[in-house]
Amino acid sequence: MDKPLACFEISSQAVRLLIGYELSDGIVVVYTKEEKGSFLNPDGTLKDANGLIETLRTFQSINDENAKLHITIQEVCLLLPSCGLSVYTSQKSTVVVSPDYKVAKLDITNVLTQINKEMAPAGISIVDIIPDDFILDDGQRRSEPPLGLKSRTLAIQAKVFGLPTTIVHGYKSAVERAGFRVKQCAVAAYSYAELHKTYKDLPESYLLVDIGSDITTVSLIGKCSPYRAFNFARGGASLTEKIASSLRISLDAAERLKCRFGYDDRRISYNPPIVTGKNEKGVETQYFQQDLNQAIVEWVDDYLPHLNAAIDTTLKNMGNGKDSLPILFTGGSSRLNGLLKILKNHFQSRKLLVVTPRSIGARESKWSPLLGLVRACSHYRGSLEDGTHGVISVSRGDANNDGGKKGARRLKVKPSRDEDEII
């Protein structure tokens, strides 16, 4: 069992924390927490850094009486948005330093350092380097680090993920100013791909449409790895606003209708009103499912041109097969009842799927990228970071010695000081 990892996501409407570990190709969730707040601009940059820092500080020490759990967090893995994602490929090699020519982690680090020294375009920061193949001097190619195998040279063919420097610096700076050490970063598209890789019923290549509250991101995933992404400023919040304006009700009431009913065009003999709003003259009026359906259809009609443009941009210069790639929808707004039924009329040549997480303790779509981040950071494959994958230590206090909180479990999430614990 790996040690739990504390993983942060900063979304447009919330900060989320998930603590979990990988077990038998699945993710075990220890704890989740969410704090609402509006922190991002439509391009993914921060708009309220100070407010974000104050919110992040509330995660340093967590006391959950219901779960009888106390958690102290010092070190985190950080999810970065796919906004402005650039993916490069590189291949470098090095001479194995060991006298017996056995490949060690130092050799992998040496090659990755060479790749990292290749300058990214101005304004782009390298987030991570993910090896696709480790190549030995006899031509063998391996997907996992060939630690302990003999070879005079080691080459690595890798994907390099880059993001706008303003995003990388802004997110990391906010988390560090809040008092945390950032152990590793990963891009959302890569985290999603890592999670979906464990679901054997899903395709290896697809378009991933992540419908968030304010931002939708379209990513091209090929052979379980991201290649490019494009985002636009539309999401579930704009649908809530559309319902509220169409039925002349509050945003809270519109959000409840959206989540409870969604789009439903079934013909039923009993058709009660679902909400009381106002008409154009300000007179109280009862509204029915068909009125909600109409508002949703009008929103989709406005949303689709933006989605189609993002898909076209993401698939630009791609070869044959781009028109048949399935589309996987994720994100909180993808769970809208009846959404796929509407979209199937517009994507008749594509298979459409809504993907929800399958980990106990985090079944909602909003937790998917953090579940993927746990997997991405749980095992050593070589990376831009310091290679301390899976080294968060866990200590559990005596259930009867809990500082007055009978039955409490104490988890201390911190950097490990024992290098031998690296998995």
Short mmCIF file of C-alpha atoms in Angstrom, two decimals:
data_model
loop_
_atom_site.label_atom_id
_atom_site.label_comp_id
_atom_site.label_asym_id
_atom_site.label_seq_id
_atom_site.Cartn_x
_atom_site.Cartn_y
_atom_site.Cartn_z
CA MET A 1 0.00 0.00 0.00
CA ASP A 2 1.33 3.44 -0.96
CA LYS A 3 1.28 6.20 1.58
CA PRO A 4 -1.57 8.73 1.16
CA LEU A 5 -1.00 11.76 -1.03
CA ALA A 6 -2.65 15.12 -0.36
CA CYS A 7 -3.81 16.56 -3.69
CA PHE A 8 -5.13 20.08 -4.41
CA GLU A 9 -7.25 21.38 -7.26
CA ILE A 10 -7.98 25.09 -7.71
CA SER A 11 -11.08 25.36 -9.88
CA SER A 12 -13.10 28.39 -10.95
CA GLN A 13 -15.63 27.92 -8.13
CA ALA A 14 -13.85 25.94 -5.41
CA VAL A 15 -10.66 24.60 -3.88
CA ARG A 16 -10.72 20.83 -3.50
CA LEU A 17 -8.56 18.50 -1.46
CA LEU A 18 -8.43 14.74 -1.91
CA ILE A 19 -6.22 12.47 0.19
CA GLY A 20 -5.79 8.97 -1.16
CA TYR A 21 -3.46 6.25 -2.38
CA GLU A 22 -3.25 3.77 -5.21
CA LEU A 23 -4.06 0.14 -4.48
CA SER A 24 -4.25 -2.62 -7.12
CA ASP A 25 -4.71 -0.14 -9.97
CA GLY A 26 -7.52 1.61 -8.09
CA ILE A 27 -7.65 4.69 -5.87
CA VAL A 28 -8.54 4.43 -2.18
CA VAL A 29 -9.92 7.72 -0.88
CA VAL A 30 -9.05 8.64 2.70
CA TYR A 31 -10.63 12.10 2.87
CA THR A 32 -12.12 14.84 0.69
CA LYS A 33 -12.90 18.48 1.39
CA GLU A 34 -14.19 21.37 -0.72
CA GLU A 35 -14.31 25.11 -0.05
CA LYS A 36 -16.33 27.32 -2.39
CA GLY A 37 -14.91 30.50 -3.86
CA SER A 38 -14.35 32.30 -7.16
CA PHE A 39 -10.61 32.37 -7.86
CA LEU A 40 -9.99 32.06 -11.62
CA ASN A 41 -10.31 34.12 -14.77
CA PRO A 42 -11.70 32.45 -17.93
CA ASP A 43 -8.12 31.86 -19.19
CA GLY A 44 -7.25 29.90 -16.04
CA THR A 45 -5.13 32.63 -14.40
CA LEU A 46 -5.80 33.71 -10.81
CA LYS A 47 -8.06 36.69 -10.18
CA ASP A 48 -8.08 36.64 -6.36
CA ALA A 49 -4.71 35.37 -5.15
CA ASN A 50 -5.12 36.71 -1.62
CA GLY A 51 -8.55 35.14 -1.22
CA LEU A 52 -7.21 31.87 -2.56
CA ILE A 53 -4.29 31.89 -0.11
CA GLU A 54 -6.61 32.45 2.84
CA THR A 55 -8.86 29.61 1.65
CA LEU A 56 -5.89 27.27 1.18
CA ARG A 57 -4.72 27.94 4.74
CA THR A 58 -7.95 26.44 6.05
CA PHE A 59 -6.72 23.06 4.74
CA GLN A 60 -3.54 22.99 6.84
CA SER A 61 -5.20 21.41 9.84
CA ILE A 62 -8.45 19.53 9.41
CA ASN A 63 -10.60 18.34 12.29
CA ASP A 64 -13.54 16.25 11.19
CA GLU A 65 -15.58 15.21 14.18
CA ASN A 66 -17.98 13.13 12.10
CA ALA A 67 -15.15 11.09 10.61
CA LYS A 68 -13.21 11.24 13.90
CA LEU A 69 -10.23 12.38 11.90
CA HIS A 70 -7.48 14.94 12.41
CA ILE A 71 -5.22 15.72 9.46
CA THR A 72 -2.16 17.99 9.32
CA ILE A 73 -0.85 18.72 5.82
CA GLN A 74 2.57 20.12 4.96
CA GLU A 75 3.22 18.73 1.48
CA VAL A 76 0.84 18.50 -1.48
CA CYS A 77 0.55 17.46 -5.10
CA LEU A 78 -0.95 20.23 -7.22
CA LEU A 79 -3.29 19.86 -10.17
CA LEU A 80 -2.78 22.48 -12.87
CA PRO A 81 -5.46 23.30 -15.49
CA SER A 82 -4.99 22.31 -19.11
CA CYS A 83 -5.50 25.92 -20.24
CA GLY A 84 -2.81 26.71 -22.81
CA LEU A 85 -1.33 23.20 -22.68
CA SER A 86 1.64 22.57 -24.98
CA VAL A 87 2.97 19.05 -25.52
CA TYR A 88 6.45 18.45 -26.93
CA THR A 89 8.39 15.26 -27.63
CA SER A 90 12.08 14.77 -26.94
CA GLN A 91 14.66 11.98 -26.92
CA LYS A 92 17.96 12.21 -25.05
CA SER A 93 20.53 9.67 -23.87
CA THR A 94 23.27 9.36 -21.26
CA VAL A 95 26.08 6.99 -20.33
CA VAL A 96 25.20 4.79 -17.36
CA VAL A 97 27.39 5.92 -14.46
CA SER A 98 27.54 2.68 -12.46
CA PRO A 99 30.78 0.65 -12.88
CA ASP A 100 28.69 -2.48 -13.44
CA TYR A 101 26.47 -0.64 -15.96
CA LYS A 102 23.26 -1.27 -13.97
CA VAL A 103 20.67 1.43 -14.61
CA ALA A 104 19.88 3.49 -11.49
CA LYS A 105 17.59 6.40 -10.71
CA LEU A 106 20.53 8.77 -11.11
CA ASP A 107 20.80 7.78 -14.78
CA ILE A 108 17.13 8.56 -15.33
CA THR A 109 17.57 11.90 -13.58
CA ASN A 110 20.55 12.72 -15.81
CA VAL A 111 18.55 12.15 -19.00
CA LEU A 112 15.56 14.11 -17.73
CA THR A 113 17.87 16.98 -16.78
CA GLN A 114 19.08 17.10 -20.38
CA ILE A 115 15.50 17.25 -21.63
CA ASN A 116 14.64 19.93 -19.10
CA LYS A 117 17.52 22.08 -20.31
CA GLU A 118 15.90 22.39 -23.72
CA MET A 119 14.34 25.81 -23.60
CA ALA A 120 10.57 25.99 -23.92
CA PRO A 121 9.11 28.90 -25.93
CA ALA A 122 9.00 32.26 -24.17
CA GLY A 123 6.21 32.44 -21.63
CA ILE A 124 5.93 28.64 -21.29
CA SER A 125 7.09 26.68 -18.24
CA ILE A 126 7.75 22.94 -18.29
CA VAL A 127 5.41 21.25 -15.83
CA ASP A 128 6.43 17.64 -16.19
CA ILE A 129 8.38 15.21 -18.33
CA ILE A 130 6.68 11.85 -18.80
CA PRO A 131 8.79 9.04 -20.32
CA ASP A 132 7.08 6.98 -23.02
CA ASP A 133 10.00 4.62 -23.61
CA PHE A 134 13.26 3.76 -21.86
CA ILE A 135 15.72 2.53 -24.49
CA LEU A 136 18.72 0.31 -23.65
CA ASP A 137 21.89 -0.05 -25.72
CA ASP A 138 20.70 -3.36 -27.19
CA GLY A 139 17.60 -1.66 -28.59
CA GLN A 140 15.18 -2.90 -25.92
CA ARG A 141 12.33 -0.51 -25.24
CA ARG A 142 10.55 -0.58 -21.89
CA SER A 143 7.57 1.42 -20.65
CA GLU A 144 8.72 1.22 -17.02
CA PRO A 145 12.11 2.32 -15.63
CA PRO A 146 14.66 -0.45 -16.34
CA LEU A 147 16.19 -0.13 -12.88
CA GLY A 148 18.87 -2.76 -12.23
CA LEU A 149 19.17 -3.87 -15.86
CA LYS A 150 22.58 -3.73 -17.52
CA SER A 151 23.18 -1.23 -20.32
CA ARG A 152 26.08 1.05 -21.20
CA THR A 153 23.68 3.80 -22.26
CA LEU A 154 20.15 4.83 -21.41
CA ALA A 155 17.93 6.84 -23.73
CA ILE A 156 14.50 8.22 -22.90
CA GLN A 157 11.78 9.18 -25.34
CA ALA A 158 9.40 11.45 -23.47
CA LYS A 159 6.52 13.86 -23.66
CA VAL A 160 7.11 17.30 -22.20
CA PHE A 161 4.10 19.16 -20.82
CA GLY A 162 4.25 22.95 -20.82
CA LEU A 163 1.83 25.59 -19.54
CA PRO A 164 1.83 29.40 -19.57
CA THR A 165 4.28 30.62 -16.96
CA THR A 166 1.64 32.92 -15.47
CA ILE A 167 -0.51 29.89 -14.60
CA VAL A 168 2.32 27.71 -13.26
CA HIS A 169 3.89 30.48 -11.18
CA GLY A 170 0.55 31.82 -9.94
CA TYR A 171 -0.78 28.48 -8.69
CA LYS A 172 2.47 27.28 -7.13
CA SER A 173 3.15 30.64 -5.52
CA ALA A 174 -0.32 30.76 -3.93
CA VAL A 175 0.00 27.24 -2.53
CA GLU A 176 3.50 27.90 -1.18
CA ARG A 177 2.48 31.25 0.36
CA ALA A 178 -0.34 29.40 2.09
CA GLY A 179 2.29 27.32 3.89
CA PHE A 180 2.51 24.13 1.81
CA ARG A 181 5.40 22.51 -0.02
CA VAL A 182 4.50 21.55 -3.59
CA LYS A 183 5.91 18.06 -4.08
CA GLN A 184 4.72 17.52 -7.62
CA CYS A 185 2.52 19.16 -10.25
CA ALA A 186 0.52 17.51 -13.03
CA VAL A 187 -1.69 18.84 -15.80
CA ALA A 188 -5.40 18.04 -15.56
CA ALA A 189 -5.55 16.37 -19.00
CA TYR A 190 -2.74 13.98 -18.01
CA SER A 191 -4.43 13.22 -14.68
CA TYR A 192 -7.72 12.43 -16.41
CA ALA A 193 -5.90 10.18 -18.89
CA GLU A 194 -4.16 8.32 -16.06
CA LEU A 195 -7.48 7.70 -14.31
CA HIS A 196 -9.32 6.64 -17.46
CA LYS A 197 -6.47 4.24 -18.26
CA THR A 198 -7.62 2.13 -15.29
CA TYR A 199 -11.16 1.84 -16.70
CA LYS A 200 -10.75 -1.01 -19.16
CA ASP A 201 -14.11 -0.38 -20.84
CA LEU A 202 -13.01 3.07 -22.08
CA PRO A 203 -11.20 3.73 -25.38
CA GLU A 204 -7.49 4.60 -25.46
CA SER A 205 -7.95 7.53 -27.85
CA TYR A 206 -10.70 10.10 -27.52
CA LEU A 207 -11.67 13.72 -27.12
CA LEU A 208 -12.07 14.69 -23.47
CA VAL A 209 -14.59 17.47 -22.81
CA ASP A 210 -14.34 18.71 -19.25
CA ILE A 211 -17.36 20.92 -18.53
CA GLY A 212 -16.59 22.92 -15.41
CA SER A 213 -18.54 25.71 -13.80
CA ASP A 214 -17.05 28.58 -15.81
CA ILE A 215 -14.56 26.90 -18.16
CA THR A 216 -14.84 24.04 -20.66
CA THR A 217 -11.62 22.33 -21.73
CA VAL A 218 -11.34 20.08 -24.77
CA SER A 219 -8.31 17.76 -24.76
CA LEU A 220 -7.06 15.28 -27.34
CA ILE A 221 -6.07 12.00 -25.69
CA GLY A 222 -4.20 9.53 -27.89
CA LYS A 223 -3.15 6.09 -26.62
CA CYS A 224 -3.94 7.18 -23.05
CA SER A 225 -1.78 10.32 -23.27
CA PRO A 226 -2.71 13.99 -23.86
CA TYR A 227 -1.48 15.77 -26.99
CA ARG A 228 -3.14 19.18 -26.90
CA ALA A 229 -5.98 21.10 -25.28
CA PHE A 230 -8.13 24.17 -25.83
CA ASN A 231 -10.53 25.92 -23.47
CA PHE A 232 -13.32 28.47 -23.64
CA ALA A 233 -15.33 30.45 -21.10
CA ARG A 234 -18.59 28.53 -20.92
CA GLY A 235 -19.83 25.99 -18.39
CA GLY A 236 -22.47 24.98 -15.89
CA ALA A 237 -22.71 28.43 -14.30
CA SER A 238 -23.90 29.93 -17.58
CA LEU A 239 -26.62 27.27 -17.78
CA THR A 240 -27.78 28.15 -14.28
CA GLU A 241 -27.93 31.81 -15.31
CA LYS A 242 -29.91 30.90 -18.43
CA ILE A 243 -32.49 28.95 -16.39
CA ALA A 244 -32.76 31.75 -13.84
CA SER A 245 -33.33 34.41 -16.51
CA SER A 246 -35.76 32.29 -18.55
CA LEU A 247 -37.96 31.34 -15.59
CA ARG A 248 -37.27 34.54 -13.62
CA ILE A 249 -36.18 32.74 -10.49
CA SER A 250 -33.16 33.03 -8.22
CA LEU A 251 -29.81 31.47 -9.13
CA ASP A 252 -30.12 29.10 -6.15
CA ALA A 253 -33.53 27.92 -7.35
CA ALA A 254 -32.21 27.53 -10.90
CA GLU A 255 -29.27 25.47 -9.66
CA ARG A 256 -31.61 23.16 -7.77
CA LEU A 257 -33.82 22.67 -10.87
CA LYS A 258 -30.77 21.96 -13.02
CA CYS A 259 -29.44 19.33 -10.64
CA ARG A 260 -32.78 17.72 -9.80
CA PHE A 261 -34.58 17.63 -13.14
CA GLY A 262 -32.27 18.56 -16.01
CA TYR A 263 -33.62 17.84 -19.49
CA ASP A 264 -36.50 15.33 -19.62
CA ASP A 265 -38.74 15.11 -22.70
CA ARG A 266 -40.70 12.02 -21.68
CA ARG A 267 -44.45 12.24 -22.23
CA ILE A 268 -46.24 11.57 -18.97
CA SER A 269 -49.90 11.84 -18.01
CA TYR A 270 -49.17 13.67 -14.76
CA ASN A 271 -47.24 16.88 -15.38
CA PRO A 272 -47.09 19.02 -12.23
CA PRO A 273 -45.39 22.43 -12.10
CA ILE A 274 -41.77 22.31 -10.93
CA VAL A 275 -41.31 25.91 -9.82
CA THR A 276 -43.09 29.23 -9.42
CA GLY A 277 -41.44 32.15 -11.14
CA LYS A 278 -42.61 35.29 -12.89
CA ASN A 279 -43.66 36.07 -16.43
CA GLU A 280 -42.54 39.03 -18.55
CA LYS A 281 -45.01 41.30 -16.73
CA GLY A 282 -43.71 40.30 -13.31
CA VAL A 283 -46.76 38.21 -12.44
CA GLU A 284 -46.20 34.95 -10.57
CA THR A 285 -46.36 32.03 -12.98
CA GLN A 286 -45.98 28.30 -12.63
CA TYR A 287 -43.37 26.66 -14.84
CA PHE A 288 -43.22 23.03 -15.99
CA GLN A 289 -40.60 20.56 -17.18
CA GLN A 290 -41.09 21.65 -20.79
CA ASP A 291 -40.19 25.22 -19.81
CA LEU A 292 -36.98 23.99 -18.18
CA ASN A 293 -36.30 21.85 -21.27
CA GLN A 294 -36.64 24.91 -23.49
CA ALA A 295 -34.15 26.90 -21.42
CA ILE A 296 -31.64 24.03 -21.54
CA VAL A 297 -32.02 23.59 -25.31
CA GLU A 298 -31.47 27.32 -25.86
CA TRP A 299 -28.33 27.15 -23.71
CA VAL A 300 -27.04 24.16 -25.68
CA ASP A 301 -27.67 26.04 -28.93
CA ASP A 302 -25.47 28.85 -27.63
CA TYR A 303 -22.87 26.46 -26.18
CA LEU A 304 -22.39 24.23 -29.23
CA PRO A 305 -20.66 26.74 -31.56
CA HIS A 306 -18.03 27.32 -28.86
CA LEU A 307 -17.63 23.58 -28.30
CA ASN A 308 -17.36 22.85 -32.03
CA ALA A 309 -14.75 25.58 -32.47
CA ALA A 310 -12.73 24.16 -29.57
CA ILE A 311 -12.92 20.66 -31.05
CA ASP A 312 -11.84 21.93 -34.48
CA THR A 313 -8.90 23.79 -32.91
CA THR A 314 -7.88 20.77 -30.85
CA LEU A 315 -8.00 18.43 -33.87
CA LYS A 316 -6.29 20.85 -36.25
CA ASN A 317 -3.72 19.16 -38.52
CA MET A 318 -4.67 15.73 -37.20
CA GLY A 319 -4.74 12.92 -39.75
CA ASN A 320 -7.41 10.39 -40.60
CA GLY A 321 -9.84 9.28 -37.96
CA LYS A 322 -10.41 12.61 -36.28
CA ASP A 323 -14.11 12.64 -37.19
CA SER A 324 -14.73 9.26 -35.57
CA LEU A 325 -12.98 9.82 -32.24
CA PRO A 326 -15.38 9.22 -29.35
CA ILE A 327 -16.08 12.08 -26.96
CA LEU A 328 -15.82 11.50 -23.22
CA PHE A 329 -17.61 14.11 -21.12
CA THR A 330 -16.55 14.78 -17.57
CA GLY A 331 -16.74 17.58 -15.02
CA GLY A 332 -19.64 18.44 -12.73
CA SER A 333 -21.83 19.90 -15.48
CA SER A 334 -21.53 16.78 -17.63
CA ARG A 335 -23.91 15.04 -15.22
CA LEU A 336 -26.86 17.15 -16.38
CA ASN A 337 -29.75 14.77 -16.94
CA GLY A 338 -30.53 14.39 -20.65
CA LEU A 339 -27.43 16.24 -21.89
CA LEU A 340 -26.19 13.38 -24.05
CA LYS A 341 -29.64 12.96 -25.59
CA ILE A 342 -29.47 16.54 -26.87
CA LEU A 343 -25.84 16.32 -27.97
CA LYS A 344 -26.30 13.06 -29.88
CA ASN A 345 -28.33 14.99 -32.46
CA HIS A 346 -25.24 17.14 -33.12
CA PHE A 347 -22.52 14.44 -32.96
CA GLN A 348 -24.14 11.62 -34.88
CA SER A 349 -20.86 10.16 -36.15
CA ARG A 350 -19.25 9.99 -32.71
CA LYS A 351 -19.76 7.77 -29.69
CA LEU A 352 -20.60 9.90 -26.63
CA LEU A 353 -19.89 8.82 -23.06
CA VAL A 354 -20.21 10.49 -19.67
CA VAL A 355 -17.43 9.28 -17.37
CA THR A 356 -17.83 9.35 -13.60
CA PRO A 357 -15.27 8.16 -11.03
CA ARG A 358 -15.59 4.68 -9.58
CA SER A 359 -13.65 5.16 -6.34
CA ILE A 360 -15.58 4.75 -3.11
CA GLY A 361 -15.65 8.07 -1.29
CA ALA A 362 -15.41 10.22 -4.44
CA ARG A 363 -18.14 9.22 -6.88
CA GLU A 364 -18.87 12.72 -8.22
CA SER A 365 -17.26 13.89 -11.45
CA LYS A 366 -15.61 16.85 -9.75
CA TRP A 367 -13.17 14.47 -8.03
CA SER A 368 -11.99 12.74 -11.23
CA PRO A 369 -8.88 14.86 -11.90
CA LEU A 370 -7.69 14.54 -8.30
CA LEU A 371 -8.14 10.77 -8.41
CA GLY A 372 -6.02 10.79 -11.56
CA LEU A 373 -3.46 13.00 -9.83
CA VAL A 374 -3.12 10.42 -7.04
CA ARG A 375 -2.39 7.76 -9.63
CA ALA A 376 0.00 9.99 -11.60
CA CYS A 377 2.04 10.75 -8.48
CA SER A 378 1.92 7.32 -6.85
CA HIS A 379 4.59 5.42 -8.74
CA TYR A 380 8.04 6.29 -9.98
CA ARG A 381 8.47 6.46 -13.75
CA GLY A 382 10.90 9.33 -13.85
CA SER A 383 9.62 12.90 -13.79
CA LEU A 384 10.64 16.53 -13.75
CA GLU A 385 10.05 16.61 -10.00
CA ASP A 386 12.37 15.26 -7.32
CA GLY A 387 11.33 11.64 -7.79
CA THR A 388 9.83 11.24 -4.31
CA HIS A 389 6.68 9.55 -5.58
CA GLY A 390 4.63 7.89 -2.88
CA VAL A 391 6.66 9.09 0.10
CA ILE A 392 4.04 10.83 2.21
CA SER A 393 4.12 9.27 5.65
CA VAL A 394 1.10 8.46 7.76
CA SER A 395 0.97 8.15 11.52
CA ARG A 396 -2.09 7.19 13.46
CA GLY A 397 -2.38 8.29 17.06
CA ASP A 398 -3.68 6.12 19.88
CA ALA A 399 -7.44 6.18 19.63
CA ASN A 400 -7.60 6.66 23.39
CA ASN A 401 -4.97 9.42 23.41
CA ASP A 402 -6.60 11.96 21.16
CA GLY A 403 -6.39 15.21 23.03
CA GLY A 404 -9.94 14.99 24.28
CA LYS A 405 -11.47 13.76 21.02
CA LYS A 406 -12.34 10.19 21.86
CA GLY A 407 -11.94 7.77 19.00
CA ALA A 408 -10.19 10.28 16.73
CA ARG A 409 -7.70 9.02 14.15
CA ARG A 410 -4.71 11.24 13.55
CA LEU A 411 -3.13 11.45 10.11
CA LYS A 412 -0.06 13.57 9.62
CA VAL A 413 0.58 14.23 5.96
CA LYS A 414 4.15 15.49 5.60
CA PRO A 415 7.34 14.95 3.58
CA SER A 416 9.10 11.68 4.35
CA ARG A 417 12.63 12.02 5.70
CA ASP A 418 13.60 8.44 4.89
CA GLU A 419 14.89 8.10 1.35
CA ASP A 420 14.58 4.31 1.60
CA GLU A 421 10.80 4.72 1.68
CA ILE A 422 10.74 5.75 -1.98
CA ILE A 423 8.55 3.28 -3.84
#
